[in-house]
Coordinates of C-alpha atoms and ligand atoms in Angstrom, one line a residue:
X1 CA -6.5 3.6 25.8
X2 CA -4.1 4.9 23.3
X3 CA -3.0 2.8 20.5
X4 CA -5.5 -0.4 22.2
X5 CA -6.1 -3.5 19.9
X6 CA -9.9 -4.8 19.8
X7 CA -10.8 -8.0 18.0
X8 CA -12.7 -6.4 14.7
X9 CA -15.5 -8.9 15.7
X10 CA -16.7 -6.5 18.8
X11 CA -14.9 -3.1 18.1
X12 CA -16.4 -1.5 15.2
X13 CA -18.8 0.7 17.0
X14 CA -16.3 1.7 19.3
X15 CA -14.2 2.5 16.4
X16 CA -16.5 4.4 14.3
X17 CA -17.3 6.5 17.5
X18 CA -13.1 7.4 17.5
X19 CA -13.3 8.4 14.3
X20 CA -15.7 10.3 14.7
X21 CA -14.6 12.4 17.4
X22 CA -11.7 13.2 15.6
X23 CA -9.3 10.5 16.5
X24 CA -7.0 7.7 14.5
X25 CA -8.3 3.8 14.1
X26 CA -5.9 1.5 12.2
X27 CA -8.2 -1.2 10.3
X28 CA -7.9 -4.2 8.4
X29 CA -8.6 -4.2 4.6
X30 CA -8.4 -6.3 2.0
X31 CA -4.9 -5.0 0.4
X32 CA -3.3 -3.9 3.9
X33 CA -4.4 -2.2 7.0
X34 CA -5.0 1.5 6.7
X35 CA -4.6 4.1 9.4
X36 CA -8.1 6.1 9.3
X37 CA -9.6 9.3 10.1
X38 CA -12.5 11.3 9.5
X39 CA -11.4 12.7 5.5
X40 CA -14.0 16.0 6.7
X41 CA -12.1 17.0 9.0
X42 CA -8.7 18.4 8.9
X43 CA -7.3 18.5 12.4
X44 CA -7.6 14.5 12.5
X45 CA -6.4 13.9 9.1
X46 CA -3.2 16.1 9.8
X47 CA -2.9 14.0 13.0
X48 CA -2.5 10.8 10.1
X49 CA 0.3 12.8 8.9
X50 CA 1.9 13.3 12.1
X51 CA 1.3 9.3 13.1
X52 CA 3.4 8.3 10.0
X53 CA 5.7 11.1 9.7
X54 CA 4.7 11.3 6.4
X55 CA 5.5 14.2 3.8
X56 CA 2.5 16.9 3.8
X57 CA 2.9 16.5 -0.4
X58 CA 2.4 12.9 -0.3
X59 CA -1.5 12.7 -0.4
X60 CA -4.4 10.2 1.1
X61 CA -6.8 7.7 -0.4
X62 CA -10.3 8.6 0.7
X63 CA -12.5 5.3 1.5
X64 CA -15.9 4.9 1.2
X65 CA -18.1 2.2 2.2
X66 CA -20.3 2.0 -0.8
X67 CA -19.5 2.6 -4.7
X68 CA -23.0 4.5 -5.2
X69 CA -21.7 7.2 -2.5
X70 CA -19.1 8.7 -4.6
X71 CA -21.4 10.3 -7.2
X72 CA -22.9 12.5 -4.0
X73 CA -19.6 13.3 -2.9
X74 CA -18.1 14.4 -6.2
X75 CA -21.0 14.5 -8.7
X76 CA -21.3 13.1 -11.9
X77 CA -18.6 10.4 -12.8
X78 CA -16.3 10.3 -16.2
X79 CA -17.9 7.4 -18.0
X80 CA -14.7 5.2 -17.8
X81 CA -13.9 6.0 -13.9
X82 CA -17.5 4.8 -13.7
X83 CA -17.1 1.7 -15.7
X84 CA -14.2 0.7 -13.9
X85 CA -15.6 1.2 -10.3
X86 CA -18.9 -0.9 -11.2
X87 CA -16.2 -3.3 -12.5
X88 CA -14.2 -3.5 -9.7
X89 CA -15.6 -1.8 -6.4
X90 CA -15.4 -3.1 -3.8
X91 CA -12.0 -3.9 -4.2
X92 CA -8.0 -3.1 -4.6
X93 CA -8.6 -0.2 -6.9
X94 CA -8.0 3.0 -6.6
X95 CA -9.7 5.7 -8.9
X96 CA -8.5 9.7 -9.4
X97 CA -11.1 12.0 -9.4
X98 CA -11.5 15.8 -8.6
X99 CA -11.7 17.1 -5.1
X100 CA -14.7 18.1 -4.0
X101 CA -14.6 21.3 -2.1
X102 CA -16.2 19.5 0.9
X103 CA -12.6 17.5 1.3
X104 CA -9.9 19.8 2.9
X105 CA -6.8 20.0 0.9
X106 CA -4.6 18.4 3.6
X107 CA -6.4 15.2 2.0
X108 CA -4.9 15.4 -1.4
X109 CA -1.9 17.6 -0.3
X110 CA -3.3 20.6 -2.1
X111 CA -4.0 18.8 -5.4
X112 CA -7.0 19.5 -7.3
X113 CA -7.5 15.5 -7.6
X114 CA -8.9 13.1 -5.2
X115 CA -7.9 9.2 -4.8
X116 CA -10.8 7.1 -3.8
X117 CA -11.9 3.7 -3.3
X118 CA -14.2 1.3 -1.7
X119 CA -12.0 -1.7 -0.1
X120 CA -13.5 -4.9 0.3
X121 CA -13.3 -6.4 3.5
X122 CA -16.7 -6.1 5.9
X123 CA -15.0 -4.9 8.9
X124 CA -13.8 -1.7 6.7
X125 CA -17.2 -1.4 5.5
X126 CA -18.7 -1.7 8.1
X127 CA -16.5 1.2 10.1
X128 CA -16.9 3.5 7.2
X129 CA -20.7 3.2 7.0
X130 CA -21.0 3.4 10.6
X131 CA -18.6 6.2 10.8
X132 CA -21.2 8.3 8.4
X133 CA -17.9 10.0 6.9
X134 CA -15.2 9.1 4.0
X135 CA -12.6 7.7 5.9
X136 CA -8.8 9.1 4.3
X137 CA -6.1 6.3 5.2
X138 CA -2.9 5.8 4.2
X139 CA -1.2 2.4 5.0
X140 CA -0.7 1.8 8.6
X141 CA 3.4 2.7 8.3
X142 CA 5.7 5.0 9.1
X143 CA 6.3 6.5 6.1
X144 CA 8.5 4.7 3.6
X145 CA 8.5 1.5 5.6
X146 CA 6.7 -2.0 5.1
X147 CA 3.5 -2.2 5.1
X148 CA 1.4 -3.7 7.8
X149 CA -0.5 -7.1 7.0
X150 CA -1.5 -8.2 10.4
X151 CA -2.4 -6.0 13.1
X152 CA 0.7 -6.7 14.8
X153 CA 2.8 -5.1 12.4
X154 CA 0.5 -2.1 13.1
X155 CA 1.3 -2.1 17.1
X156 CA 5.2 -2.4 16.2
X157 CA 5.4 0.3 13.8
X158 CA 2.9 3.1 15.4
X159 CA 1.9 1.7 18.9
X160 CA 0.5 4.5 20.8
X161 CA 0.5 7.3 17.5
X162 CA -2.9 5.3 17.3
X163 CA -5.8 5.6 19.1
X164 CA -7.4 2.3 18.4
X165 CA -6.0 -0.4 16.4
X166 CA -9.0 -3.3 14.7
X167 CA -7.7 -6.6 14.6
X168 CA -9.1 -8.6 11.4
X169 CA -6.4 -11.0 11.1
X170 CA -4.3 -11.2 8.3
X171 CA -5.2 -9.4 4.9
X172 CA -6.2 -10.9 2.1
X173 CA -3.8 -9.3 -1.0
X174 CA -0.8 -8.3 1.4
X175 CA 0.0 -5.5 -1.3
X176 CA -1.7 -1.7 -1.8
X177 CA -4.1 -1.0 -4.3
X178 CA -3.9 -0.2 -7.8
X179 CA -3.9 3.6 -8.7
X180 CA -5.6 3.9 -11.8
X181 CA -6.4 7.8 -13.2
X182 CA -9.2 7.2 -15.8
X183 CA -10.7 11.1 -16.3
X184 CA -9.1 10.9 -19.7
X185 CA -10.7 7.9 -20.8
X186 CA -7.7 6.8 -21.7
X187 CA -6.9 4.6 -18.0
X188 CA -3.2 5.3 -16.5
X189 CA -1.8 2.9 -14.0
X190 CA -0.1 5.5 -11.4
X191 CA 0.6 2.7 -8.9
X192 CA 0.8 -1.0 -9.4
X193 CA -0.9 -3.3 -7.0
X194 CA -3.2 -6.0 -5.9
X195 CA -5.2 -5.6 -8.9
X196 CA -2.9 -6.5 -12.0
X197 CA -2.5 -5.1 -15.2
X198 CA -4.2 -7.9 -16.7
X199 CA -7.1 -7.7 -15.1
X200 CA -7.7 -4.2 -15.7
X201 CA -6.9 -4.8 -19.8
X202 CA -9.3 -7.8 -20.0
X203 CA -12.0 -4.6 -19.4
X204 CA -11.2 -1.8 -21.0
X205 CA -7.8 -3.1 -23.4
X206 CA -4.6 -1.8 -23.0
X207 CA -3.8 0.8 -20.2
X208 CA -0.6 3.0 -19.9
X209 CA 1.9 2.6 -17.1
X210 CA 3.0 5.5 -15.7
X211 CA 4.8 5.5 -12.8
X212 CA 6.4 8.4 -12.1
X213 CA 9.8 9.9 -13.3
X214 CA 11.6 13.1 -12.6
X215 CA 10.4 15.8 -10.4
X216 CA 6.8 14.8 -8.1
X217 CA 5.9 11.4 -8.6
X218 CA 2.8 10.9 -10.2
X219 CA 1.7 9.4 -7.6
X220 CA 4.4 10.2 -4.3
X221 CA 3.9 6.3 -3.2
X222 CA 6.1 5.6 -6.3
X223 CA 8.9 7.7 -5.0
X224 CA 12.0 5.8 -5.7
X225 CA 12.5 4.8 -2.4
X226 CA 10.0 3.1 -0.1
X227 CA 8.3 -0.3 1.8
X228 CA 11.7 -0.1 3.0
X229 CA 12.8 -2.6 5.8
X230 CA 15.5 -1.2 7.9
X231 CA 17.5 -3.7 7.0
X232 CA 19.7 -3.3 3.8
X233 CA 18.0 -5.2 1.4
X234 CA 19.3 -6.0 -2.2
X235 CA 17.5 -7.8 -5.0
X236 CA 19.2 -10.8 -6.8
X237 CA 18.2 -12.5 -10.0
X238 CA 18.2 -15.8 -8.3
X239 CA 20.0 -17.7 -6.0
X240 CA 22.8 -18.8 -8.4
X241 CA 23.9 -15.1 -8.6
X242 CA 23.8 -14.4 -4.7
X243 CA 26.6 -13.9 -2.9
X244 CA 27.1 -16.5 0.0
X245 CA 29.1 -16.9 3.2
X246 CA 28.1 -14.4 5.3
X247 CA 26.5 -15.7 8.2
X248 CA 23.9 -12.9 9.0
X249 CA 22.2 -13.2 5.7
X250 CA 18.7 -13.5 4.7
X251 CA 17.0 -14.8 1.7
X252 CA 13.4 -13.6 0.3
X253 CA 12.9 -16.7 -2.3
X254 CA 9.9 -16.8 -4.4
X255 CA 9.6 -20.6 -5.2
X256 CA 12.5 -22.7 -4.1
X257 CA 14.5 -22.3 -0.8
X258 CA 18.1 -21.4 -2.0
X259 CA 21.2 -24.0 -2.0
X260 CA 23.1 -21.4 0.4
X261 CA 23.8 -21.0 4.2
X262 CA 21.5 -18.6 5.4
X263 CA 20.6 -17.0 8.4
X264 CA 17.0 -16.9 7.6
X265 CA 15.0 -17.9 4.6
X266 CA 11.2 -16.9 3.5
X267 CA 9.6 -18.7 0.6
X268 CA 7.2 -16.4 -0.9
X269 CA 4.9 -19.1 -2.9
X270 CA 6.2 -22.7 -3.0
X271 CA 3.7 -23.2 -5.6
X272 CA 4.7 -20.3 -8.0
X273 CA 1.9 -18.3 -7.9
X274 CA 2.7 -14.4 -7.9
X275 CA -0.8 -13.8 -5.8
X276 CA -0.1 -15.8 -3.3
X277 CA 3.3 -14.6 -3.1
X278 CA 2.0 -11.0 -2.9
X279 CA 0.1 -11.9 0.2
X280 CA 3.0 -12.8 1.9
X281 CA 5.9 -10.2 0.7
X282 CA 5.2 -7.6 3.8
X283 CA 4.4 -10.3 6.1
X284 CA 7.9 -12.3 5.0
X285 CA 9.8 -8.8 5.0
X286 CA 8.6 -8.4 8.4
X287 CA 10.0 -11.4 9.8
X288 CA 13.3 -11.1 8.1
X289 CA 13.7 -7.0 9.4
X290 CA 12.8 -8.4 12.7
X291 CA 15.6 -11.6 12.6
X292 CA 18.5 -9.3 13.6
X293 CA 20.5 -10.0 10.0
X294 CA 22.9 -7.8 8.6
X295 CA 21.4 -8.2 4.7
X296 CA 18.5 -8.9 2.9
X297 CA 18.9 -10.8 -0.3
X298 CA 15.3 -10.4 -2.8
X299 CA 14.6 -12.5 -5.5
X300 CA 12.8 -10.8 -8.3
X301 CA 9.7 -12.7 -8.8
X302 CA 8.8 -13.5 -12.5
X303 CA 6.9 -10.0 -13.8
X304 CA 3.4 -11.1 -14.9
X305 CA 0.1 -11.0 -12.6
X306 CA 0.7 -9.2 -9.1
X307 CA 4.6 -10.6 -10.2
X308 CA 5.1 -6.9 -11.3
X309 CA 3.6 -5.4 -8.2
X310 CA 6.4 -7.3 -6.1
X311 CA 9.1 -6.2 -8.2
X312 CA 8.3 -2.5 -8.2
X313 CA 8.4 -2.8 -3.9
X314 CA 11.0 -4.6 -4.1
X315 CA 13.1 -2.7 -6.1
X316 CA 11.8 0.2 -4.2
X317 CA 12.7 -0.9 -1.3
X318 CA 16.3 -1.9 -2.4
X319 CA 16.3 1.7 -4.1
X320 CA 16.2 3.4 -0.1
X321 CA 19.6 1.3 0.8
X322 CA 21.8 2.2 -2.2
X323 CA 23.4 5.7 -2.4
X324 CA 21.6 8.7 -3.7
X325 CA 21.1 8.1 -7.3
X326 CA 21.5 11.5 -9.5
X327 CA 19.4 11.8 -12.1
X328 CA 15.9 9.7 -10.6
X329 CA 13.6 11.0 -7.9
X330 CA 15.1 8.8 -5.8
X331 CA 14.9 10.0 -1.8
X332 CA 16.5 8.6 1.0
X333 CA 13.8 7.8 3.6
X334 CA 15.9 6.2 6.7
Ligands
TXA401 O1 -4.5 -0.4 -0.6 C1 -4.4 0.8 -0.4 O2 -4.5 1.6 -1.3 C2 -4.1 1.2 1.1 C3 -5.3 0.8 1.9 C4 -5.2 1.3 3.3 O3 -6.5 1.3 1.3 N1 -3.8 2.5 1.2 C5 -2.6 3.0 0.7 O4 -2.4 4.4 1.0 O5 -1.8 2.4 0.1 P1 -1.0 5.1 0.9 O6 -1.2 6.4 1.5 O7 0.0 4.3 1.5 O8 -0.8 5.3 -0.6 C6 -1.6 6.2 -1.3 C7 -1.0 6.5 -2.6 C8 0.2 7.4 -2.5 O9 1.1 6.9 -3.4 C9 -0.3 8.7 -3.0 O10 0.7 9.5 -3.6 C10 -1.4 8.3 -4.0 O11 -2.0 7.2 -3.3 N2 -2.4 9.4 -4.2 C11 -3.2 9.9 -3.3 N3 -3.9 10.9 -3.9 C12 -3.5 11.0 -5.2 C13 -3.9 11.8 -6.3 N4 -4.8 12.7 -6.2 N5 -3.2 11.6 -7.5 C14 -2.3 10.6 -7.6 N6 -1.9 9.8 -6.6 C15 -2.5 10.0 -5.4
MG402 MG1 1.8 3.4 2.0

């Protein structure tokens, strides 16, 4: 039945048969859930694009369910993609490669590049490998929205655009990937995410940050605008700067619930700790877009560790309810 949630536990043959047939199987992974269809064929991947609305130039991650099946889908590896996906595969990077001619161009929106990556979470693994194809998925969302964390989020923002939804609970990172293009052997950050900065420098010493400026995104998930509740949502420095009074007002604190009169309030880590607030950003965001408030307030979370992955979403997400900004690729997704 159309857009059905199965408990991961019992569903993954089941799923892996959907996919194979052409259809669309939301699944859990570790960063968020991904919407998934067989990357070898292009009718169901355009379906992905029709599921999320999404732009035809923004393009797909292709996952596989093993790091040593990427060499026989593309051939031979740049040494310092390779270094970096025995580093950190399975796991929340994502590496730029070429396209192989066996993966239609709707994948990559007609680029002559390729993301990839090999998530780690079993019950994606496991579908991919039982699948027998790469598996392109975006995130679960319409485009531009939050992101889904919980399989729940998945049901309220594509319902029955999916054919079959995998429940595994609750991910692990709560935010995307890291986009890393490393062809050069120089590493570029496109896209910051669950894997931080620091991480990746401990291996290979400083990388660059490039996340896009005027004209196409370097990567179109860093258009200006995105993970956007639909409610307005504005960042604040902290709650000494935020404007109070207002009785349908929501806060998004990082570490200390804020001295004002709010409608609704979401601590992101009452410990401090950016990962663990990560994991809850969407999941929080969710709750406040669905509390019926007239405004979002954001703290900015301090910008070290997975800290600088929050910021950019949630200035992102703050960029899609200001007015068009002249002069940045900034687009109004509403
Ligand atoms: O954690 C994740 O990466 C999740 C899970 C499901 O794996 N997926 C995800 O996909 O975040 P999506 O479609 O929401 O974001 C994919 C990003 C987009 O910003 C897209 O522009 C970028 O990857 N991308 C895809 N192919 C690219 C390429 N060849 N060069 C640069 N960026 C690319
Ligand atoms: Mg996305």
């Amino acid at each position: 039945m159309a857009g059905s949630v199965v408990p991961a536990s019992t569903g993954i043959s089941g799923a892996a048969a959907v996919l194979r047939r052409g259809g669309l199987v939301a699944f859990p992974t570790e960063t968020v859930y991904g919407l998934g269809a067989n990357a070898l064929d292009a009718q169901a991947v355009a379906r992905v694009f029709e599921a999320k609305a999404r732009p035809s130039f923004d393009p797909l991650i292709t996952h596989l369910a093993d790091a040593a099946d990427l060499p026989g889908l593309v051939g031979p590896l740049p040494a310092m993609v390779s270094a970096l996906a025995e580093r950190f595969w399975p796991g929340p990077l994502t590496l730029i490669v070429a396209r192989p001619s066996t993966i239609p161009t709707i994948v990559t929106s007609g680029l002559d590049t390729m993301a990839v990556r090999v998530p780690d979470h079993p019950v994606a693994r496991a579908l991919i490998a039982e699948a027998g194809v790469p598996i392109a998925a975006p995130s679960a969302n319409r485009f531009g929205r939050l992101s889904p964390t919980r399989a729940e989020h998945v049901v309220a923002g594509l319902g029955d655009a999916v054919d079959l939804i995998l429940d595994g609970g609750p991910t692990r990172y709560g935010i995307e990937s890291t986009i890393v293009d490393a062809r050069s052997g120089h590493p570029v950050v496109r896209r910051l995410g669950a894997l931080s900065v620091e991480e990746i420098e401990e291996v290979v010493g400083r990388v660059e940050i490039e996340l896009g400026s005027s004209g196409l995104p370097a990567a179109p998930g860093t258009l200006a605008a995105h993970y956007a509740p639909r409610t307005p949502i504005r960042i604040v420095i902290d709650s000494a700067s935020a404007p109070v009074g207002a009785d349908l007002r929501g806060y998004l604190a990082f570490r200390d619930r804020p001295p004002g009169d709010y409608a609704a309030v979401e601590v992101l880590s009452p410990g401090g700790n950016s990962t663990q607030a990560a994991a809850h950003l969407f999941d929080a965001l969710h709750r406040l877009d669905a509390a019926g408030l007239t405004e979002i307030l954001a703290e900015r979370v301090p910008d070290t560790g997975l800290g600088r992955a929050i910021n950019d979403r949630l200035e992102r997400a703050a960029a899609t309810w200001r007015p068009f900004d002249q002069g940045s690729n900034t687009v109004l997704v509403i």
